[in-house]
Short mmCIF file of C-alpha atoms and ligand atoms in Angstrom, two decimals:
data_model
loop_
_atom_site.label_atom_id
_atom_site.label_comp_id
_atom_site.label_asym_id
_atom_site.label_seq_id
_atom_site.Cartn_x
_atom_site.Cartn_y
_atom_site.Cartn_z
CA UNK O 365 31.17 5.24 -22.34
CA UNK O 366 31.11 3.73 -18.87
CA UNK O 367 28.32 1.87 -17.21
CA UNK O 368 29.28 3.01 -13.73
CA UNK O 369 26.86 1.95 -11.01
CA UNK O 370 24.02 4.35 -10.51
CA UNK O 371 21.90 5.21 -7.49
CA UNK O 372 18.26 6.21 -7.92
CA UNK O 373 17.16 8.17 -4.87
CA UNK O 374 13.42 7.85 -4.70
CA UNK O 375 10.21 8.81 -3.05
CA UNK O 376 6.84 7.17 -3.40
CA UNK O 377 4.28 9.85 -4.14
CA UNK O 378 0.59 10.34 -3.48
CA UNK O 379 -0.38 8.15 -6.45
CA UNK O 380 2.12 5.48 -5.36
CA UNK O 381 4.50 6.12 -8.21
CA UNK O 382 8.19 5.96 -7.38
CA UNK O 383 9.91 9.12 -8.55
CA UNK O 384 13.39 10.42 -7.94
CA UNK O 385 16.80 11.27 -9.35
CA UNK O 386 19.80 9.20 -10.33
CA UNK O 387 23.45 9.96 -9.63
CA UNK O 388 26.68 7.96 -9.68
CA UNK O 389 26.57 5.53 -6.78
CA UNK O 390 29.98 6.78 -5.65
CA UNK O 391 28.53 10.27 -5.15
CA UNK O 392 25.60 9.16 -2.98
CA UNK O 393 25.42 10.95 0.36
CA UNK O 394 23.06 10.14 3.20
CA UNK O 395 23.65 13.63 4.57
CA UNK O 396 23.03 15.93 1.62
CA UNK O 397 20.94 13.63 -0.59
CA UNK O 398 19.72 15.10 -3.85
CA UNK O 399 17.56 18.10 -4.67
CA UNK O 400 13.78 17.77 -5.03
CA UNK O 401 10.74 19.96 -5.64
CA UNK O 402 7.61 20.18 -3.42
CA UNK O 403 5.16 20.43 -6.35
CA UNK O 404 6.26 16.96 -7.54
CA UNK O 405 3.84 15.68 -4.91
CA UNK O 406 1.01 17.09 -7.03
CA UNK O 407 1.61 14.82 -10.05
CA UNK O 408 -1.33 12.53 -10.73
CA UNK O 409 -1.32 8.93 -11.96
CA UNK O 410 -1.30 10.08 -15.57
CA UNK O 411 1.74 12.32 -15.22
CA UNK O 412 -0.03 15.66 -15.06
CA UNK O 413 1.27 18.10 -12.50
CA UNK O 414 -2.01 19.31 -11.18
CA UNK O 415 -2.54 23.01 -10.54
CA UNK O 416 -3.42 24.79 -8.40
CA UNK O 417 -1.49 23.00 -5.66
CA UNK O 418 -0.18 24.44 -2.39
CA UNK O 419 3.40 24.71 -3.65
CA UNK O 420 3.45 25.99 -7.24
CA UNK O 421 6.89 26.89 -8.50
CA UNK O 422 8.19 27.76 -5.04
CA UNK O 423 10.39 25.90 -2.65
CA UNK O 424 13.12 23.29 -2.52
CA UNK O 425 13.48 19.96 -0.79
CA UNK O 426 16.15 17.31 -0.37
CA UNK O 427 15.65 13.59 -0.87
CA UNK O 428 17.74 12.02 1.88
CA UNK O 429 18.34 8.34 1.10
CA UNK O 430 17.97 5.66 3.73
CA UNK O 431 20.97 3.48 2.88
CA UNK O 432 19.36 0.40 4.44
CA UNK O 433 16.68 0.38 1.74
CA UNK O 434 19.17 -0.33 -1.07
CA UNK O 435 17.56 -2.45 -3.78
CA UNK O 436 19.61 -3.46 -6.83
CA UNK O 437 17.32 -3.58 -9.86
CA UNK O 438 17.64 -6.36 -12.45
CA UNK O 439 19.22 -3.99 -14.95
CA UNK O 440 20.59 -5.25 -18.28
CA UNK O 441 23.92 -3.39 -18.15
CA UNK O 442 25.70 -1.89 -15.17
CA UNK O 443 23.53 -1.58 -12.10
CA UNK O 444 20.90 0.72 -10.76
CA UNK O 445 20.42 0.59 -7.01
CA UNK O 446 17.23 2.18 -5.72
CA UNK O 447 17.37 3.95 -2.37
CA UNK O 448 14.16 5.09 -0.70
CA UNK O 449 14.37 8.54 0.78
CA UNK O 450 12.77 10.96 3.18
CA UNK O 451 11.83 14.35 1.82
CA UNK O 452 13.28 17.11 3.97
CA UNK O 453 13.44 20.87 3.94
CA UNK O 454 16.75 22.29 2.71
CA UNK O 455 18.04 22.39 6.32
CA UNK O 456 17.43 18.65 6.70
CA UNK O 457 14.33 18.83 8.91
CA UNK O 458 11.43 16.54 7.92
CA UNK O 459 8.92 17.92 5.41
CA UNK O 460 5.38 17.71 6.81
CA UNK O 461 4.01 16.39 3.51
CA UNK O 462 6.55 13.57 3.06
CA UNK O 463 4.61 10.27 3.11
CA UNK O 464 7.52 8.30 4.60
CA UNK O 465 8.00 10.89 7.35
CA UNK O 466 4.27 10.81 8.04
CA UNK O 467 4.52 7.09 8.71
CA UNK O 468 7.37 7.77 11.14
CA UNK O 469 5.14 10.30 12.91
CA UNK O 470 2.29 7.78 13.19
CA UNK O 471 4.65 5.10 14.53
CA UNK O 472 5.98 7.59 17.07
CA UNK O 473 2.42 8.38 18.20
CA UNK O 474 1.67 4.70 18.73
CA UNK O 475 4.83 4.27 20.76
CA UNK O 476 4.63 7.49 22.78
CA UNK O 477 0.91 7.33 23.58
CA UNK O 478 0.45 3.58 23.95
CA UNK O 479 3.89 2.03 24.31
CA UNK O 480 3.18 -0.06 21.20
CA UNK O 481 5.03 -0.98 18.04
CA UNK O 482 3.73 -2.90 15.05
CA UNK O 483 4.97 -5.63 12.79
CA UNK O 484 3.39 -5.54 9.35
CA UNK O 485 3.45 -7.26 5.99
CA UNK O 486 1.89 -6.11 2.72
CA UNK O 487 0.53 -8.93 0.60
CA UNK O 488 0.34 -7.99 -3.10
CA UNK O 489 -1.60 -9.31 -6.06
CA UNK O 490 -0.74 -8.36 -9.64
CA UNK O 491 -1.33 -9.56 -13.19
CA UNK O 492 1.40 -10.55 -15.63
CA UNK O 493 0.66 -9.48 -19.21
CA UNK O 494 2.44 -10.58 -22.36
CA UNK O 495 3.61 -8.31 -25.19
CA UNK O 496 0.07 -8.59 -26.63
CA UNK O 497 -1.26 -7.18 -23.31
CA UNK O 498 -3.08 -10.47 -22.67
CA UNK O 499 -2.73 -12.18 -19.27
CA UNK O 500 0.08 -14.75 -19.18
CA UNK O 501 -1.15 -18.13 -17.94
CA UNK O 502 -4.58 -19.49 -17.08
CA UNK O 503 -4.66 -18.57 -13.39
CA UNK O 504 -6.85 -20.48 -10.90
CA UNK O 505 -3.92 -21.66 -8.76
CA UNK O 506 -2.63 -24.15 -11.35
CA UNK O 507 0.89 -25.44 -11.75
CA UNK O 508 0.56 -24.42 -15.39
CA UNK O 509 -0.04 -20.83 -14.33
CA UNK O 510 3.00 -20.93 -12.08
CA UNK O 511 5.14 -22.23 -14.96
CA UNK O 512 3.67 -19.65 -17.31
CA UNK O 513 5.08 -16.93 -15.07
CA UNK O 514 8.65 -18.15 -15.47
CA UNK O 515 11.43 -17.17 -16.01
CA UNK O 516 10.15 -13.73 -15.02
CA UNK O 517 9.18 -15.09 -11.59
CA UNK O 518 12.63 -16.48 -10.80
CA UNK O 519 14.27 -13.20 -11.76
CA UNK O 520 11.79 -11.22 -9.66
CA UNK O 521 12.31 -13.41 -6.60
CA UNK O 522 16.09 -13.15 -7.02
CA UNK O 523 15.85 -9.37 -7.22
CA UNK O 524 13.64 -9.26 -4.11
CA UNK O 525 16.16 -11.35 -2.22
CA UNK O 526 18.98 -9.06 -3.37
CA UNK O 527 16.99 -6.18 -1.86
CA UNK O 528 16.71 -8.05 1.45
CA UNK O 529 13.03 -8.81 0.94
CA UNK O 530 12.05 -12.06 2.64
CA UNK O 531 9.34 -13.38 0.31
CA UNK O 532 7.33 -16.24 1.78
CA UNK O 533 4.80 -17.36 -0.85
CA UNK O 534 4.72 -16.86 -4.61
CA UNK O 535 1.45 -18.13 -5.91
CA UNK O 536 -0.51 -18.31 -9.11
CA UNK O 537 -3.69 -16.58 -8.00
CA UNK O 538 -7.26 -17.07 -9.14
CA UNK O 539 -7.44 -14.57 -12.02
CA UNK O 540 -5.88 -15.10 -15.45
CA UNK O 541 -2.21 -14.09 -15.31
CA UNK O 542 -2.69 -13.17 -11.65
CA UNK O 543 0.03 -13.78 -9.08
CA UNK O 544 0.40 -13.03 -5.41
CA UNK O 545 3.52 -12.51 -3.38
CA UNK O 546 3.58 -12.56 0.39
CA UNK O 547 6.50 -11.42 2.51
CA UNK O 548 7.66 -11.84 6.09
CA UNK O 549 6.47 -9.32 8.70
CA UNK O 550 8.83 -6.44 9.34
CA UNK O 551 8.71 -3.45 11.66
CA UNK O 552 6.35 -0.73 10.46
CA UNK O 553 8.65 1.47 8.37
CA UNK O 554 10.50 -1.43 6.79
CA UNK O 555 7.19 -3.11 5.91
CA UNK O 556 6.15 -0.07 3.87
CA UNK O 557 9.60 0.21 2.28
CA UNK O 558 9.33 -3.45 1.27
CA UNK O 559 5.91 -2.79 -0.27
CA UNK O 560 7.29 0.02 -2.44
CA UNK O 561 10.30 -2.01 -3.51
CA UNK O 562 8.30 -5.19 -4.18
CA UNK O 563 6.06 -3.39 -6.65
CA UNK O 564 8.96 -1.69 -8.44
CA UNK O 565 11.12 -4.80 -8.57
CA UNK O 566 8.28 -6.88 -10.00
CA UNK O 567 7.32 -4.26 -12.56
CA UNK O 568 10.94 -3.69 -13.62
CA UNK O 569 11.65 -7.40 -13.90
CA UNK O 570 8.59 -7.93 -16.08
CA UNK O 571 9.65 -5.07 -18.35
CA UNK O 572 13.12 -6.60 -18.68
CA UNK O 573 11.42 -9.82 -19.83
CA UNK O 574 9.33 -8.06 -22.48
CA UNK O 575 6.24 -8.47 -20.31
CA UNK O 576 4.25 -6.13 -18.10
CA UNK O 577 3.21 -6.55 -14.50
CA UNK O 578 0.27 -4.44 -13.43
CA UNK O 579 -0.94 -3.97 -9.87
CA UNK O 580 -4.03 -2.00 -10.89
CA UNK O 581 -7.00 -2.89 -8.64
CA UNK O 582 -9.12 -4.08 -11.57
CA UNK O 583 -8.11 -4.69 -15.19
CA UNK O 584 -11.79 -4.79 -16.13
CA UNK O 585 -14.88 -3.94 -14.05
CA UNK O 586 -15.82 -7.65 -13.95
CA UNK O 587 -12.31 -8.98 -13.42
CA UNK O 588 -10.84 -10.53 -10.30
CA UNK O 589 -9.29 -7.72 -8.26
CA UNK O 590 -5.66 -7.15 -7.41
CA UNK O 591 -5.71 -6.40 -3.71
CA UNK O 592 -3.21 -5.30 -1.14
CA UNK O 593 -3.81 -6.87 2.25
CA UNK O 594 -1.91 -5.43 5.19
CA UNK O 595 -1.21 -7.82 8.06
CA UNK O 596 -0.57 -6.12 11.39
CA UNK O 597 0.31 -7.23 14.88
CA UNK O 598 0.79 -5.15 18.01
CA UNK O 599 3.85 -5.46 20.22
CA UNK O 600 4.83 -4.02 23.60
CA UNK O 601 8.35 -4.23 25.01
CA UNK O 602 9.22 -6.86 22.41
CA UNK O 603 6.26 -9.09 23.31
CA UNK O 604 3.24 -9.75 21.04
CA UNK O 605 -0.02 -8.32 22.44
CA UNK O 606 -2.59 -9.02 19.70
CA UNK O 607 -3.84 -12.37 21.03
CA UNK O 608 -5.91 -13.21 24.08
CA UNK O 609 -7.41 -16.70 24.19
CA UNK O 610 -10.34 -15.39 26.24
CA UNK O 611 -11.01 -12.29 24.10
CA UNK O 612 -13.63 -11.92 21.37
CA UNK O 613 -12.29 -13.88 18.36
CA UNK O 614 -9.05 -14.33 20.29
CA UNK O 615 -8.28 -10.63 20.16
CA UNK O 616 -6.72 -8.82 23.09
CA UNK O 617 -8.47 -5.73 24.42
CA UNK O 618 -5.76 -3.61 22.74
CA UNK O 619 -6.38 -5.30 19.39
CA UNK O 620 -10.15 -4.93 19.83
CA UNK O 621 -9.92 -1.18 20.54
CA UNK O 622 -7.46 -0.72 17.67
CA UNK O 623 -9.82 -2.58 15.31
CA UNK O 624 -12.78 -0.53 16.52
CA UNK O 625 -10.80 2.61 15.70
CA UNK O 626 -10.27 1.36 12.15
CA UNK O 627 -13.99 0.56 11.77
CA UNK O 628 -14.88 4.00 13.08
CA UNK O 629 -12.79 5.76 10.43
CA UNK O 630 -13.02 3.20 7.63
CA UNK O 631 -14.88 5.29 5.08
CA UNK O 632 -12.51 8.26 5.45
CA UNK O 633 -9.45 6.01 5.40
CA UNK O 634 -10.28 4.78 1.91
CA UNK O 635 -9.19 8.15 0.55
CA UNK O 636 -5.68 6.96 1.41
CA UNK O 637 -5.89 3.17 1.11
CA UNK O 638 -7.98 2.73 -2.05
CA UNK O 639 -7.63 6.13 -3.68
CA UNK O 640 -8.03 5.70 -7.45
CA UNK O 641 -11.22 6.26 -9.38
CA UNK O 642 -11.62 2.49 -9.87
CA UNK O 643 -10.59 1.34 -6.38
CA UNK O 644 -14.10 1.31 -4.89
CA UNK O 645 -15.34 -1.09 -7.59
CA UNK O 646 -13.13 -3.77 -6.08
CA UNK O 647 -14.55 -3.22 -2.60
CA UNK O 648 -17.92 -4.78 -3.30
CA UNK O 649 -19.54 -8.06 -2.17
CA UNK O 650 -18.44 -11.44 -3.46
CA UNK O 651 -15.03 -10.34 -4.68
CA UNK O 652 -13.13 -11.60 -1.64
CA UNK O 653 -11.77 -8.09 -1.11
CA UNK O 654 -13.57 -6.08 1.61
CA UNK O 655 -17.30 -5.94 1.15
CA UNK O 656 -18.09 -3.76 4.13
CA UNK O 657 -16.82 -2.26 7.33
CA UNK O 658 -16.63 -5.18 9.75
CA UNK O 659 -14.19 -7.49 11.46
CA UNK O 660 -14.61 -11.07 10.24
CA UNK O 661 -13.38 -14.34 11.59
CA UNK O 662 -11.62 -16.17 8.76
CA UNK O 663 -13.77 -14.14 6.36
CA UNK O 664 -12.22 -12.87 3.09
CA UNK O 665 -14.93 -10.23 2.66
CA UNK O 666 -14.08 -8.45 5.90
CA UNK O 667 -12.43 -5.07 6.17
CA UNK O 668 -10.34 -6.66 8.91
CA UNK O 669 -9.91 -10.40 8.74
CA UNK O 670 -8.80 -12.46 11.71
CA UNK O 671 -6.98 -15.39 10.12
CA UNK O 672 -6.60 -18.90 11.53
CA UNK O 673 -3.31 -19.84 13.14
CA UNK O 674 -1.27 -22.54 11.30
CA UNK O 675 -0.85 -25.87 13.10
CA UNK O 676 2.03 -25.84 15.52
CA UNK O 677 2.28 -22.03 15.54
CA UNK O 678 2.19 -20.08 18.78
CA UNK O 679 -1.05 -18.06 18.49
CA UNK O 680 0.34 -15.21 20.55
CA UNK O 681 2.99 -14.72 17.85
CA UNK O 682 0.98 -15.71 14.80
CA UNK O 683 -2.16 -13.67 15.51
CA UNK O 684 -2.64 -10.62 13.32
CA UNK O 685 -5.23 -8.29 11.88
CA UNK O 686 -5.50 -8.31 8.09
CA UNK O 687 -6.68 -4.98 6.63
CA UNK O 688 -8.04 -5.86 3.19
CA UNK O 689 -9.32 -2.56 1.76
CA UNK O 690 -6.06 -1.35 0.23
CA UNK O 691 -4.72 -1.53 -3.30
CA UNK O 692 -1.56 -0.61 -5.14
CA UNK O 693 -2.78 2.80 -6.25
CA UNK O 694 -2.21 3.76 -2.60
CA UNK O 695 1.05 4.95 -1.13
CA UNK O 696 2.17 2.25 1.35
CA UNK O 697 3.50 4.79 3.89
CA UNK O 698 0.16 6.58 3.98
CA UNK O 699 -1.77 3.30 4.08
CA UNK O 700 0.10 2.28 7.19
CA UNK O 701 0.03 5.78 8.67
CA UNK O 702 -3.74 6.07 8.34
CA UNK O 703 -4.26 2.58 9.81
CA UNK O 704 -2.03 3.42 12.78
CA UNK O 705 -3.72 6.76 13.43
CA UNK O 706 -7.14 5.07 13.34
CA UNK O 707 -5.87 2.39 15.73
CA UNK O 708 -4.49 5.07 18.06
CA UNK O 709 -7.84 6.81 18.06
CA UNK O 710 -9.55 3.54 19.02
CA UNK O 711 -6.99 3.04 21.78
CA UNK O 712 -7.25 6.67 22.99
CA UNK O 713 -11.02 6.32 23.32
CA UNK O 714 -10.81 2.73 24.55
CA UNK O 715 -13.42 1.80 21.97
CA UNK O 716 -14.95 -1.61 22.30
CA UNK O 717 -15.41 -4.01 19.44
CA UNK O 718 -18.96 -5.25 19.71
CA UNK O 719 -18.97 -8.07 17.22
CA UNK O 720 -16.87 -10.18 14.93
CA UNK O 721 -18.73 -11.67 12.00
CA UNK O 722 -18.39 -15.42 11.84
CA UNK O 723 -20.90 -16.08 9.03
CA UNK O 724 -21.25 -15.27 5.32
CA UNK O 725 -22.06 -11.64 4.60
CA UNK O 726 -25.38 -12.67 3.05
CA UNK O 727 -26.49 -13.87 6.47
CA UNK O 728 -25.72 -10.59 8.23
CA UNK O 729 -26.23 -6.86 8.06
CA UNK O 730 -22.96 -5.21 7.19
CA UNK O 731 -22.01 -1.55 6.95
CA UNK O 732 -21.24 -0.83 3.30
CA UNK O 733 -18.14 1.05 2.22
CA UNK O 734 -18.40 4.17 0.03
CA UNK O 735 -19.35 3.26 -3.53
CA UNK O 736 -16.78 5.56 -5.10
CA UNK O 737 -13.87 7.82 -4.26
CA UNK O 738 -16.17 10.82 -3.97
CA UNK O 739 -17.92 8.98 -1.12
CA UNK O 740 -14.60 8.38 0.64
CA UNK O 741 -13.64 12.04 0.20
CA UNK O 742 -17.01 13.15 1.58
CA UNK O 743 -16.51 10.85 4.58
CA UNK O 744 -13.03 12.28 5.13
CA UNK O 745 -14.36 15.83 4.93
CA UNK O 746 -16.84 14.98 7.69
CA UNK O 747 -14.26 13.18 9.83
CA UNK O 748 -12.43 15.91 11.77
CA UNK O 749 -10.34 13.40 13.66
CA UNK O 750 -9.01 11.87 10.44
CA UNK O 751 -8.32 15.35 9.06
CA UNK O 752 -6.12 16.08 12.08
CA UNK O 753 -3.76 13.21 11.21
CA UNK O 754 -2.10 14.99 8.29
CA UNK O 755 -0.84 18.47 7.49
CA UNK O 756 -3.40 20.62 5.63
CA UNK O 757 -1.07 20.99 2.64
CA UNK O 758 -0.81 17.22 2.33
CA UNK O 759 -4.59 16.80 2.46
CA UNK O 760 -5.09 19.61 -0.03
CA UNK O 761 -2.61 17.99 -2.42
CA UNK O 762 -4.21 14.56 -2.12
CA UNK O 763 -7.55 16.12 -3.02
CA UNK O 764 -6.06 18.17 -5.85
CA UNK O 765 -4.39 15.13 -7.37
CA UNK O 766 -7.55 13.04 -7.28
CA UNK O 767 -9.62 15.89 -8.72
CA UNK O 768 -7.01 16.27 -11.43
CA UNK O 769 -7.16 12.57 -12.19
CA UNK O 770 -10.92 12.79 -12.51
CA UNK O 771 -10.41 15.26 -15.36
CA UNK O 772 -8.55 12.49 -17.20
CA UNK O 773 -10.75 9.50 -16.40
CA UNK O 774 -14.13 10.97 -15.40
CA UNK O 775 -15.54 10.83 -18.93
CA UNK O 776 -14.34 7.29 -19.58
CA UNK O 777 -16.70 4.36 -19.16
CA UNK O 778 -15.69 1.82 -16.52
CA UNK O 779 -14.01 -0.53 -18.99
CA UNK O 780 -11.85 2.27 -20.38
CA UNK O 781 -11.20 3.66 -16.91
CA UNK O 782 -9.92 0.32 -15.62
CA UNK O 783 -7.75 0.04 -18.73
CA UNK O 784 -6.33 3.53 -18.18
CA UNK O 785 -5.28 2.69 -14.60
CA UNK O 786 -3.92 -0.70 -15.67
CA UNK O 787 -1.51 1.19 -17.94
CA UNK O 788 -0.22 3.27 -15.03
CA UNK O 789 0.21 0.65 -12.31
N1 LIG Z 1495 -8.31 -10.76 -5.07
C1 LIG Z 1495 -8.85 -10.45 -3.79
C2 LIG Z 1495 -8.78 -8.93 -3.56
O1 LIG Z 1495 -9.04 -8.20 -4.47
C3 LIG Z 1495 -8.16 -11.20 -2.67
C4 LIG Z 1495 -8.28 -12.70 -2.74
C5 LIG Z 1495 -7.55 -13.35 -1.56
O2 LIG Z 1495 -6.34 -13.55 -1.70
O3 LIG Z 1495 -8.16 -13.55 -0.53
O4 LIG Z 1495 -8.52 -8.45 -2.49
MG1 MG Z 1496 -4.78 -13.43 -2.79
#
């Protein structure tokens, strides 16, 4: 028996699960990749390949690894290096349903139509559970909670560094067993790659320590949520263009139009950013998630938060928009793609941002977000602009997967439903 190094060539699917195939590392090719099957995109969060889907038993794809994404997993024997991949047709051309390729398309649109690029960072919250499935550590930002997460935490941070992930903060969060990890901003594609790898590295490390890390949005309907907050800044010709000292809330006219585009499509976007059948429960008032569709100054209940600039920082470089209505049941490539398309629409139409909320939500009228996934789907089905952002087969598969998932969780009460998702994320 050998324990020769292995490469796992992977894609992140519509339910944000990383799936792929392993081969000896020495055989890895960035030209031919490994074989793949279109219908794999139609697997739901519970492992059911949902039918009917647009692909059925037909067709072949290749997973073409991006060698720069190499992430060595904390494996007990030998090594397993994960490589994130694009899904292509057998002749190597991009597949229109590949989430990673869709992000590339959105980034291209932003550059070609507006001369803009983005820097982004996904901030993740998760809960660490012991072998008894109980949260590890008391939470509430304590040193004790930080200690309770070791030595898993040290191993996870080491593995992130080995994957080239520049983590910035590792914090015991408010909820029991809850942690948050923040990372440095990267260019758009790399930011989404880092999000995928961060989740998988943390989950794998926890498993290797006899624990479990879950990124599910809610472990219980009344629990503190695990959010994903996406920080974004706009750049043109290598210069930051998000900040304008004289603009509303310090936002440049580009950032204001981009934000207005996000607000305009917010309800439809949730089908991609908060897509499980428990995600909407987290997006309710007084959870510090995103209580409605508004831009807020320093407000943790905003859909888009404008954060304060740290002392000594150059605001033109530090300024960013924080999109808070995402969670880890969402594919990071599609999260970023849908945000960019919405921003492009705001820029195309030169939308103006009329207000930025600077008070508590209780003191203002805010536009609520859909109360469940069905509401987000209905909003998407009414939003022809949002529908144009993705290939019909991709949209059909997203809908099929979520309908399929409903067959598994629709009869469960909310406590059981949260528990079911917590097992899968
Ligand atoms: N846990 C909150 C959420 O579900 C975020 C809290 C915070 O870090 O602001 O999004
Ligand atoms: Mg947090």
